[in-house]
Amino acid sequence: MSDTLSLICPDLLEGQEFLISAEPKDIKRKLDADDSADLSEDIIHATKCLHELNRCPQSLSEQEANLKSFERKYSLLSLSLRNYSLGQLQESEQLDALMHELTLEMSYGFKRYLLQLDGNTNWVFGIQKKVAYAVNASIYYLSLLKNERYNSNKAIPSYLWQELHQLYLYAENKKLLKIKLKVAVTGLLSAADTISANYVRACLLSAIIPYDLSRKESWNLFQYLQQAAGSIIISDDLDLAQDKHCFAIDLKGGSRPVLIRSVINGNNLEPRFMITNGFTDLLKSQLSDYVNQGVLADKAFLSIDEPQLAEKLMQLMYRYSVQFIARESDRYPIEVDADTVWGLKAILDFWQYQELSPMDENFAASFEENLLDLLDESYSMPIRWQTVNESQGGLCIQEQKHGALTISESMPVLIAKHTHVRNSNWVFALTRWHQMEGIKNRVGVKFIKGKLQIACINQKPDVKLLVIGPDSSGRQFLLVPRGYLVNKNNMVLQLAGKKMLAQCVRTFHCTDADLVQIELTGNFA
C-alpha cells in the first residue's frame, strides 16, 4: 500500500522569503515582543505571523525551531482560554473564532513540516523521531480543530477525518505509533505522548455526544482523554474485536468511528478496531476511587473544584464505551458532498444504466454532465448537494444555487455521499421535509437501505421497477408507478435473471410512486 500523504496546506507564495524573515531568532523575538494585555490582539498577532510563515519557504531546521516557538505561544494562549483550573476565564465566541484561525494555521505548519520531512532525500539526524513529532502534532491540532467546531456547534469538514485516518495509517506503516514523545511541562491540554494515544483521543471525542456537551465539559473531556486514551488498543484483528468492547474505524473513509455492529460485515478497505476494555477498566477504577474516597486522578480534569463535573464525564464515557448505547438517532454534523437522483423515472433510468454500465472513471469525471445527458430533458433537480448532518437512519442535505425548489414529502431519491472521489455507494431514501433557510434549500431524508436492482413483472417486461433490500430487518420493497399494483396481491417478478414469486404486504404512497413492501418466496418455475 502507498504511503503517499495527501494533506491540505496553503501554497507557498513566490518571493515571500524576501518579505519576511524565517530566521528562528527573529520569529522568537516577534512572538516574545507581543505583550499586549488584550488577548484578542495577542491571538491576532500570533496568527498573522504564522500565516505569513506558512506561505514562506523554510529549511527543515527553520521549520522545526519556528514551530516549537509557536507551540509555546499557542499553549499559553490556549490555557488562557480553556484552563478551567484558573477560575474565571475570558469566554466569548469572538475569542474562540480567533483561536480557531490560529489552530488552523498550526495544523498547516506541522502538516507542511511533515510533508517536507517525508519528501527529504538527504540524511537527517534522528529523522524517525522528527517524523513522529510532526505526525503527532498534526493529529493534535486537527483534534483541536474538531473540538473547537464541537464547541461552536459547527459541522466537521470531512477532510479532518480523512487526514486523521491518513496520518494514523502513515504512522502505522512507518512503525511510529508507540514512539514516546516529549509533551508540555504543564501536562494540560497538550498532545498525548504517543501518536496512537493522540489519535485515539481524536476518535473518542466523537464517540459520545460531543455536540451536547458544554464548552467547559468539552475541554475537560479533552484533558481527561489525554492520559486515558493510552489504555485503548487499536487492532486490525477482526477475531479479537468480536469478543471485545470496541468501535470500528474505516481508515480509507472520512467518517468518525462507529459501533462495531455497524461495520463488522462491511467491506472497508482498511478497517481498524478500537478496543476499549482497558479503558473501561480504568474508568471503573477511577469512578470507584471517586465514589468511595472522593479522589480524582492527578491532572485528569481541568475543573479541579468541580468533582461532580468529572464524575458526569466519566459516567458518560462509561455508558458509551461499555454499555454500547445505540446512537442511531444522534445527529453528527459532517460536511461532505452528495450526488442525488430525484423522482421515480430518473431513478429507474439511472439505475438501469448503472446495472448495464457500472460507473467508470470517465463517467465519474464529468458526472453531472453525463447524468443530465442520460436523463430526460425535463429533469430540473440539482444533482450536487452538501450534507449537513446525519444519523444511521437518515440525512439532512442542503444546496443554495437553484432558488426555492419544489420537493414534496415522501419524494423518492437516490443519494451517494463522496469526498474527493465519486463512488457507487447509492442509497435509496424518501424525503421527510423541505424548508428554505434564506437562500438554502434544506431537505431531510430517511434511508431505506439495501441492494438496488431493476426488475419487472413477468407479463410486462417493458415497465421497469426497482427492488430495494433486504434492509437490516430483512424487509424488501418495490418502487413502482403510482397505482401500478392496485388490487394485486401476488405477482411473478423477473429479477436478476430469475423469476421470483412476490407477495405484496403493504403499500406506502410516495410522490408519483408507490413503495410496496414485498415478500419474495423463492424461484418460480
Coordinates of C-alpha atoms in Angstrom, one line a residue:
M1 CA 0.0 0.0 0.0
S2 CA 1.2 3.5 -0.8
D3 CA 2.5 5.7 2.0
T4 CA 1.8 8.9 0.0
L5 CA 0.5 11.7 2.1
S6 CA -2.2 14.0 0.7
L7 CA -2.7 16.8 3.2
I8 CA -4.2 20.2 2.8
C9 CA -1.7 23.1 3.1
P10 CA -1.7 26.6 1.7
D11 CA 0.5 27.3 -1.3
L12 CA 3.9 28.9 -0.9
L13 CA 4.0 32.4 -2.2
E14 CA 6.7 33.4 -4.6
G15 CA 9.0 36.0 -3.2
Q16 CA 7.6 35.7 0.4
E17 CA 11.1 34.9 1.7
F18 CA 12.2 38.4 0.7
L19 CA 9.3 40.0 2.6
I20 CA 9.6 38.2 5.9
S21 CA 12.4 36.6 7.9
A22 CA 12.2 32.9 8.6
E23 CA 15.2 33.0 10.9
P24 CA 14.1 31.3 14.2
K25 CA 15.7 34.0 16.4
D26 CA 13.6 36.7 14.5
I27 CA 10.4 34.6 14.9
K28 CA 11.0 34.1 18.6
R29 CA 11.7 37.8 19.1
K30 CA 8.5 38.6 17.3
L31 CA 6.4 36.3 19.5
D32 CA 8.1 37.4 22.7
A33 CA 7.7 41.1 21.8
D34 CA 3.9 40.9 21.8
D35 CA 3.0 41.7 25.4
S36 CA -0.5 43.1 24.7
A37 CA -2.9 43.0 27.6
D38 CA -5.7 42.4 25.1
L39 CA -6.0 38.6 24.5
S40 CA -7.7 39.0 21.1
E41 CA -4.8 41.2 19.9
D42 CA -2.3 38.7 21.1
I43 CA -4.1 35.9 19.2
I44 CA -4.4 38.0 16.0
H45 CA -0.7 38.9 16.1
A46 CA 0.4 35.2 16.5
T47 CA -2.0 34.2 13.7
K48 CA -0.7 36.8 11.4
C49 CA 2.9 35.8 12.0
L50 CA 2.2 32.2 11.4
H51 CA 0.0 32.8 8.4
E52 CA 2.9 34.6 6.7
L53 CA 5.4 32.0 7.7
N54 CA 3.3 29.1 6.5
R55 CA 3.4 30.6 3.0
C56 CA 7.2 31.2 3.0
P57 CA 9.8 28.6 2.0
Q58 CA 11.8 27.3 5.1
S59 CA 14.5 24.8 5.6
L60 CA 13.8 21.8 7.8
S61 CA 15.8 23.2 10.7
E62 CA 13.9 26.6 10.4
Q63 CA 10.6 24.9 10.4
E64 CA 11.3 22.8 13.5
A65 CA 12.6 25.7 15.5
N66 CA 9.9 28.1 14.4
L67 CA 7.1 25.6 15.1
K68 CA 8.4 25.0 18.6
S69 CA 8.3 28.7 19.3
F70 CA 4.7 28.8 18.0
E71 CA 3.8 25.7 20.1
R72 CA 4.9 27.5 23.3
K73 CA 2.9 30.6 22.3
Y74 CA -0.1 28.5 21.4
S75 CA 0.0 26.7 24.7
L76 CA -0.1 30.0 26.6
L77 CA -3.0 31.3 24.7
S78 CA -4.9 28.0 24.8
L79 CA -4.6 27.7 28.6
S80 CA -5.7 31.4 29.0
L81 CA -8.9 30.5 27.2
R82 CA -9.5 26.9 28.2
N83 CA -7.8 26.0 31.5
Y84 CA -10.8 26.0 33.9
S85 CA -8.5 25.4 36.9
L86 CA -7.6 29.1 36.7
G87 CA -11.1 30.0 37.7
Q88 CA -12.7 32.9 35.7
L89 CA -11.8 32.7 32.0
Q90 CA -12.4 35.1 29.2
E91 CA -15.0 33.2 27.2
S92 CA -16.6 34.6 24.1
E93 CA -17.5 33.5 20.6
Q94 CA -15.1 36.1 19.1
L95 CA -12.1 34.8 21.1
D96 CA -13.0 31.2 20.2
A97 CA -13.3 32.1 16.5
L98 CA -9.9 33.9 16.6
M99 CA -8.3 30.9 18.3
H100 CA -9.8 28.6 15.7
E101 CA -7.9 30.5 13.0
L102 CA -4.7 30.1 14.9
T103 CA -5.3 26.4 15.4
L104 CA -5.9 26.0 11.6
E105 CA -2.5 27.7 10.9
M106 CA -0.8 25.5 13.5
S107 CA -2.2 22.4 11.7
Y108 CA -0.9 23.8 8.3
G109 CA 2.5 24.4 9.8
F110 CA 3.0 20.9 11.1
K111 CA 1.5 19.2 8.0
R112 CA 3.9 21.2 5.8
Y113 CA 6.8 20.2 8.0
L114 CA 5.8 16.5 7.8
L115 CA 5.4 16.7 4.0
Q116 CA 8.9 18.2 3.8
L117 CA 10.4 15.5 6.1
D118 CA 8.6 12.8 4.1
G119 CA 10.0 14.1 0.8
N120 CA 13.5 14.7 2.1
T121 CA 16.2 12.7 0.4
N122 CA 19.2 13.9 2.5
W123 CA 20.5 12.4 5.7
V124 CA 18.9 14.0 8.8
F125 CA 20.0 13.0 12.3
G126 CA 17.1 11.5 14.3
I127 CA 14.7 11.7 11.3
Q128 CA 12.3 9.0 12.6
K129 CA 11.8 10.9 15.9
K130 CA 11.3 14.1 13.9
V131 CA 8.7 12.5 11.7
A132 CA 6.9 11.0 14.7
Y133 CA 6.8 14.5 16.3
A134 CA 5.4 16.1 13.1
V135 CA 2.7 13.4 12.8
N136 CA 1.8 13.6 16.4
A137 CA 1.5 17.4 16.3
S138 CA -0.5 17.3 13.1
I139 CA -3.0 14.9 14.7
Y140 CA -3.1 17.1 17.9
Y141 CA -4.0 20.3 16.1
L142 CA -6.6 18.5 13.9
S143 CA -8.1 17.2 17.1
L144 CA -8.2 20.7 18.5
L145 CA -9.9 21.9 15.3
K146 CA -12.5 19.2 15.7
N147 CA -13.2 20.1 19.4
E148 CA -13.4 23.8 18.6
R149 CA -16.1 23.0 16.0
Y150 CA -18.0 20.9 18.5
N151 CA -17.9 23.9 20.9
S152 CA -19.2 26.3 18.3
N153 CA -21.9 23.8 17.1
K154 CA -20.5 23.7 13.6
A155 CA -20.2 20.8 11.2
I156 CA -17.0 18.8 10.9
P157 CA -15.3 19.2 7.4
S158 CA -14.8 15.8 6.0
Y159 CA -11.1 16.4 5.4
L160 CA -10.5 16.4 9.1
W161 CA -11.4 12.8 9.5
Q162 CA -9.7 11.9 6.2
E163 CA -6.4 13.4 7.4
L164 CA -6.6 12.0 10.9
H165 CA -7.1 8.5 9.5
Q166 CA -4.4 9.0 6.8
L167 CA -1.9 10.2 9.4
Y168 CA -2.6 7.2 11.7
L169 CA -2.2 4.8 8.8
Y170 CA 1.1 6.5 7.7
A171 CA 2.4 6.3 11.2
E172 CA 1.4 2.6 11.4
N173 CA 3.2 1.8 8.2
K174 CA 6.3 3.7 9.4
K175 CA 6.2 2.0 12.8
L176 CA 5.9 5.3 14.6
L177 CA 2.8 4.7 16.8
K178 CA 4.5 3.8 20.1
I179 CA 7.5 6.2 20.0
K180 CA 7.5 8.2 23.2
L181 CA 7.5 11.9 22.6
K182 CA 8.0 14.9 24.9
V183 CA 4.8 16.8 25.9
A184 CA 4.2 20.2 27.5
V185 CA 5.6 20.5 31.0
T186 CA 2.2 21.6 32.4
G187 CA 0.5 18.4 31.2
L188 CA -2.6 20.5 30.5
L189 CA -4.4 20.4 27.1
S190 CA -1.3 19.2 25.4
A191 CA -0.6 16.5 22.9
A192 CA -0.5 12.9 24.2
D193 CA 3.0 11.3 24.3
T194 CA 2.3 8.8 21.6
I195 CA 0.7 9.0 18.1
S196 CA -1.6 6.1 19.0
A197 CA -2.9 7.8 22.1
N198 CA -3.3 11.2 20.3
Y199 CA -5.3 9.5 17.5
V200 CA -7.5 7.6 20.0
R201 CA -8.3 10.8 21.8
A202 CA -9.5 12.3 18.5
C203 CA -11.7 9.3 17.9
L204 CA -13.1 9.1 21.4
L205 CA -14.1 12.7 21.4
S206 CA -16.7 11.8 18.7
A207 CA -17.8 8.5 20.3
I208 CA -20.2 10.0 22.8
I209 CA -22.4 13.1 22.2
P210 CA -19.9 16.0 21.5
Y211 CA -22.5 18.5 20.4
D212 CA -24.4 18.1 23.6
L213 CA -21.5 19.0 25.9
S214 CA -20.9 22.5 27.2
R215 CA -17.7 24.3 26.5
K216 CA -16.4 23.5 29.9
E217 CA -17.3 19.9 29.7
S218 CA -15.8 19.6 26.2
W219 CA -12.3 20.9 27.3
N220 CA -12.4 18.9 30.5
L221 CA -13.1 15.7 28.4
F222 CA -10.2 16.7 26.0
Q223 CA -7.9 16.9 29.0
Y224 CA -9.1 13.6 30.5
L225 CA -8.6 11.7 27.3
Q226 CA -5.0 13.0 27.1
Q227 CA -4.0 10.4 29.7
A228 CA -6.8 7.8 29.5
A229 CA -6.5 7.3 25.7
G230 CA -3.3 5.3 26.2
S231 CA -5.3 2.4 27.7
I232 CA -7.0 1.7 24.4
I233 CA -5.7 -0.8 21.8
I234 CA -6.2 -0.4 18.1
S235 CA -6.1 -3.7 16.2
D236 CA -6.9 -4.9 12.7
D237 CA -7.7 -8.4 14.1
L238 CA -11.4 -9.0 13.4
D239 CA -11.4 -12.1 15.6
L240 CA -10.0 -10.2 18.5
A241 CA -12.6 -7.5 18.0
Q242 CA -15.6 -9.9 18.0
D243 CA -15.3 -10.6 21.7
K244 CA -14.4 -7.1 22.9
H245 CA -16.0 -3.7 23.6
C246 CA -14.9 -1.7 20.6
F247 CA -15.6 0.8 17.9
A248 CA -14.7 0.3 14.2
I249 CA -12.8 2.7 12.1
D250 CA -12.5 2.8 8.3
L251 CA -9.1 4.4 7.6
K252 CA -9.9 4.9 4.0
G253 CA -13.1 6.8 4.7
G254 CA -13.9 10.3 6.0
S255 CA -16.1 9.4 9.0
R256 CA -16.0 9.0 12.7
P257 CA -15.7 5.6 14.4
V258 CA -18.9 3.6 14.6
L259 CA -20.3 0.8 16.8
I260 CA -18.7 -2.4 15.7
R261 CA -22.1 -4.0 14.8
S262 CA -22.5 -1.4 12.1
V263 CA -19.2 -2.4 10.3
I264 CA -18.4 -6.0 11.3
N265 CA -19.8 -7.3 8.0
G266 CA -18.7 -4.4 5.9
N267 CA -16.2 -4.2 3.0
N268 CA -13.9 -1.5 4.4
L269 CA -10.6 -1.2 2.7
E270 CA -8.7 -0.5 5.8
P271 CA -10.7 -1.4 9.0
R272 CA -9.3 -1.0 12.5
F273 CA -10.9 -1.8 15.8
M274 CA -10.6 0.5 18.8
I275 CA -10.8 -2.0 21.7
T276 CA -11.9 -0.2 24.9
N277 CA -11.6 -3.0 27.5
G278 CA -8.6 -1.4 29.2
F279 CA -10.2 2.0 29.0
T280 CA -13.4 0.8 30.7
D281 CA -11.4 -1.0 33.4
L282 CA -9.7 2.4 34.0
L283 CA -13.0 4.2 34.1
K284 CA -14.5 1.7 36.6
S285 CA -11.4 2.0 38.8
Q286 CA -11.4 5.8 38.8
L287 CA -15.2 6.0 39.4
S288 CA -14.8 3.7 42.3
D289 CA -12.0 5.8 43.8
Y290 CA -14.1 8.9 43.4
V291 CA -17.3 7.4 44.9
N292 CA -15.5 5.6 47.8
Q293 CA -12.7 8.0 48.6
G294 CA -13.5 11.3 46.8
V295 CA -10.2 11.1 44.9
L296 CA -9.6 12.0 41.2
A297 CA -6.5 11.2 39.3
D298 CA -3.9 13.9 39.1
K299 CA -4.4 16.3 36.2
A300 CA -7.2 14.2 34.9
F301 CA -9.5 17.2 34.7
L302 CA -9.2 20.9 34.4
S303 CA -12.1 21.9 36.7
I304 CA -10.5 20.6 39.9
D305 CA -13.0 22.3 42.1
E306 CA -16.0 20.6 40.4
P307 CA -15.7 16.9 41.1
Q308 CA -19.3 16.4 40.1
L309 CA -18.5 17.5 36.5
A310 CA -15.6 15.0 36.4
E311 CA -18.0 12.2 37.6
K312 CA -20.6 13.2 35.0
L313 CA -18.0 12.9 32.2
M314 CA -16.6 9.6 33.4
Q315 CA -20.1 8.2 33.6
L316 CA -20.8 9.4 30.1
M317 CA -17.7 7.7 28.7
Y318 CA -18.5 4.6 30.6
R319 CA -22.0 4.4 29.2
Y320 CA -21.0 4.9 25.6
S321 CA -17.9 2.6 25.7
V322 CA -19.2 -0.2 28.0
Q323 CA -23.0 -0.3 27.6
F324 CA -22.9 0.4 23.8
I325 CA -25.8 2.9 23.8
A326 CA -27.2 3.0 20.3
R327 CA -26.6 6.3 18.6
E328 CA -28.8 5.8 15.5
S329 CA -30.8 8.9 16.4
D330 CA -27.9 11.2 17.3
R331 CA -27.1 13.8 14.8
Y332 CA -23.4 14.2 13.9
P333 CA -22.8 17.1 11.5
I334 CA -20.2 16.5 8.8
E335 CA -19.7 18.4 5.6
V336 CA -19.3 16.1 2.5
D337 CA -20.8 16.3 -1.0
A338 CA -23.7 14.1 -2.0
D339 CA -24.9 13.3 -5.5
T340 CA -28.6 12.8 -5.9
V341 CA -31.1 11.5 -8.4
W342 CA -34.7 12.6 -7.8
G343 CA -38.0 11.0 -8.8
L344 CA -39.2 7.6 -10.0
K345 CA -38.5 8.0 -13.7
A346 CA -35.0 9.4 -13.2
I347 CA -34.1 6.8 -10.6
L348 CA -35.2 4.0 -12.9
D349 CA -33.4 5.4 -15.9
F350 CA -30.2 5.9 -14.0
W351 CA -30.2 2.6 -12.2
Q352 CA -30.9 0.7 -15.4
Y353 CA -27.9 2.3 -16.9
Q354 CA -25.9 1.7 -13.7
E355 CA -26.6 -2.0 -13.9
L356 CA -25.7 -2.3 -17.6
S357 CA -22.6 0.0 -17.3
P358 CA -21.3 0.5 -13.8
M359 CA -19.8 3.9 -13.3
D360 CA -16.3 4.1 -14.5
E361 CA -13.7 6.9 -14.2
N362 CA -14.7 8.6 -17.3
F363 CA -18.4 8.8 -16.3
A364 CA -17.4 9.9 -12.8
A365 CA -15.0 12.6 -14.0
S366 CA -17.9 14.6 -15.6
F367 CA -20.7 13.0 -13.5
E368 CA -23.2 15.9 -13.6
E369 CA -22.9 16.4 -17.3
N370 CA -23.1 12.7 -18.1
L371 CA -26.1 12.2 -15.8
L372 CA -28.0 15.0 -17.3
D373 CA -27.3 13.6 -20.8
L374 CA -28.7 10.2 -19.6
L375 CA -31.9 11.7 -18.0
D376 CA -35.0 13.2 -19.6
E377 CA -34.6 16.8 -20.9
S378 CA -37.3 17.9 -18.4
Y379 CA -35.2 16.8 -15.4
S380 CA -34.5 20.0 -13.4
M381 CA -33.4 19.0 -9.9
P382 CA -29.9 19.9 -8.8
I383 CA -27.5 16.9 -8.7
R384 CA -24.8 18.0 -6.2
W385 CA -25.9 18.8 -2.6
Q386 CA -23.9 19.0 0.7
T387 CA -24.7 17.0 3.7
V388 CA -25.4 19.0 6.9
N389 CA -25.7 16.2 9.4
E390 CA -26.6 12.5 9.5
S391 CA -27.6 9.6 11.7
Q392 CA -27.8 5.9 11.0
G393 CA -31.3 6.3 9.7
G394 CA -31.3 9.5 7.7
L395 CA -29.6 12.6 6.4
C396 CA -30.0 16.3 6.1
I397 CA -28.8 17.9 2.8
Q398 CA -28.7 21.4 1.5
E399 CA -27.9 23.4 -1.6
Q400 CA -28.2 27.1 -2.4
K401 CA -27.7 27.6 -6.2
H402 CA -31.2 26.9 -7.5
G403 CA -33.6 29.1 -5.5
A404 CA -36.7 27.6 -4.0
L405 CA -37.3 24.0 -5.2
T406 CA -40.5 22.0 -5.3
I407 CA -39.8 19.0 -3.2
S408 CA -42.8 17.1 -1.8
E409 CA -42.9 14.9 1.3
S410 CA -42.0 11.2 0.5
M411 CA -40.3 12.0 -2.7
P412 CA -38.0 9.2 -3.8
V413 CA -34.3 10.0 -4.2
L414 CA -31.0 8.1 -4.6
I415 CA -28.1 9.6 -2.6
A416 CA -24.4 8.8 -2.8
K417 CA -22.1 10.7 -0.4
H418 CA -18.5 11.2 -1.6
T419 CA -15.4 13.3 -0.7
H420 CA -12.7 13.5 -3.3
V421 CA -13.6 10.5 -5.4
R422 CA -17.1 9.6 -6.5
N423 CA -18.3 6.1 -5.8
S424 CA -21.2 3.8 -6.5
N425 CA -22.5 3.5 -2.9
W426 CA -26.0 4.7 -3.7
V427 CA -28.7 4.5 -1.0
F428 CA -32.5 4.9 -1.6
A429 CA -34.3 7.4 0.6
L430 CA -37.6 9.2 0.9
T431 CA -37.8 12.9 1.8
R432 CA -39.3 13.8 5.1
W433 CA -39.4 17.6 5.0
H434 CA -38.2 20.5 2.9
Q435 CA -37.6 24.0 4.1
M436 CA -35.9 27.2 3.0
E437 CA -33.3 28.9 5.2
G438 CA -32.5 32.2 3.5
I439 CA -31.4 31.1 0.0
K440 CA -30.7 27.5 1.1
N441 CA -32.9 24.5 0.3
R442 CA -32.7 22.1 3.2
V443 CA -34.1 18.6 2.9
G444 CA -34.4 15.8 5.5
V445 CA -34.4 12.2 4.1
K446 CA -35.0 8.8 5.6
F447 CA -32.9 5.9 4.3
I448 CA -34.3 2.6 3.2
K449 CA -31.1 0.7 2.9
G450 CA -30.4 -2.4 0.9
K451 CA -29.3 -3.6 -2.5
L452 CA -30.8 -1.9 -5.5
Q453 CA -31.9 -4.0 -8.5
I454 CA -34.0 -3.4 -11.6
A455 CA -37.0 -5.8 -12.0
C456 CA -40.2 -6.1 -14.0
I457 CA -43.4 -8.0 -13.7
N458 CA -43.2 -11.2 -15.8
Q459 CA -46.2 -10.2 -18.0
K460 CA -45.0 -6.6 -18.5
P461 CA -41.3 -6.7 -19.3
D462 CA -41.2 -3.1 -20.7
V463 CA -42.2 -1.5 -17.4
K464 CA -39.1 -1.3 -15.2
L465 CA -39.4 -1.4 -11.4
L466 CA -36.8 -1.0 -8.6
V467 CA -36.3 -3.6 -5.9
I468 CA -34.8 -2.3 -2.7
G469 CA -33.4 -4.6 0.0
P470 CA -33.3 -6.6 2.0
D471 CA -32.7 -4.0 4.7
S472 CA -31.3 -4.7 8.2
S473 CA -34.7 -6.1 9.3
G474 CA -34.9 -8.4 6.3
R475 CA -37.6 -6.3 4.5
Q476 CA -37.7 -5.8 0.8
F477 CA -39.5 -3.1 -1.2
L478 CA -40.6 -2.5 -4.7
L479 CA -40.7 1.1 -6.1
V480 CA -43.4 1.3 -8.8
P481 CA -45.5 4.0 -10.6
R482 CA -48.4 5.3 -8.5
G483 CA -51.4 2.8 -8.7
Y484 CA -49.5 0.3 -10.8
L485 CA -50.2 -2.6 -8.4
V486 CA -53.7 -1.7 -7.3
N487 CA -55.6 -4.9 -6.4
K488 CA -52.5 -7.0 -7.0
N489 CA -51.6 -9.3 -4.1
N490 CA -49.2 -11.7 -5.8
M491 CA -47.1 -11.4 -8.9
V492 CA -44.1 -13.0 -10.7
L493 CA -41.1 -10.7 -10.8
Q494 CA -38.2 -11.1 -13.3
L495 CA -35.2 -10.3 -11.1
A496 CA -31.5 -10.8 -11.7
G497 CA -32.3 -13.4 -14.5
K498 CA -34.7 -15.3 -12.3
K499 CA -38.5 -15.5 -11.9
M500 CA -39.5 -14.8 -8.3
L501 CA -42.9 -15.1 -6.7
A502 CA -43.6 -11.9 -4.8
Q503 CA -46.4 -11.2 -2.3
C504 CA -47.5 -7.6 -1.6
V505 CA -47.5 -6.9 2.2
R506 CA -48.4 -3.2 2.3
T507 CA -48.2 -0.1 0.2
F508 CA -46.7 3.4 1.1
H509 CA -47.7 6.3 -1.2
C510 CA -44.8 8.5 -2.4
T511 CA -44.6 11.4 -4.8
D512 CA -45.8 10.0 -8.1
A513 CA -44.9 6.5 -7.0
D514 CA -45.8 3.7 -4.6
L515 CA -43.3 1.9 -2.3
V516 CA -44.6 -1.6 -1.9
Q517 CA -43.3 -3.9 0.8
I518 CA -43.0 -7.4 -0.7
E519 CA -42.0 -10.9 0.4
L520 CA -40.1 -13.0 -2.1
T521 CA -40.9 -16.6 -1.6
G522 CA -38.4 -18.2 -4.0
N523 CA -37.9 -19.2 -7.6
F524 CA -41.0 -19.6 -9.7
A525 CA -40.7 -22.2 -12.3

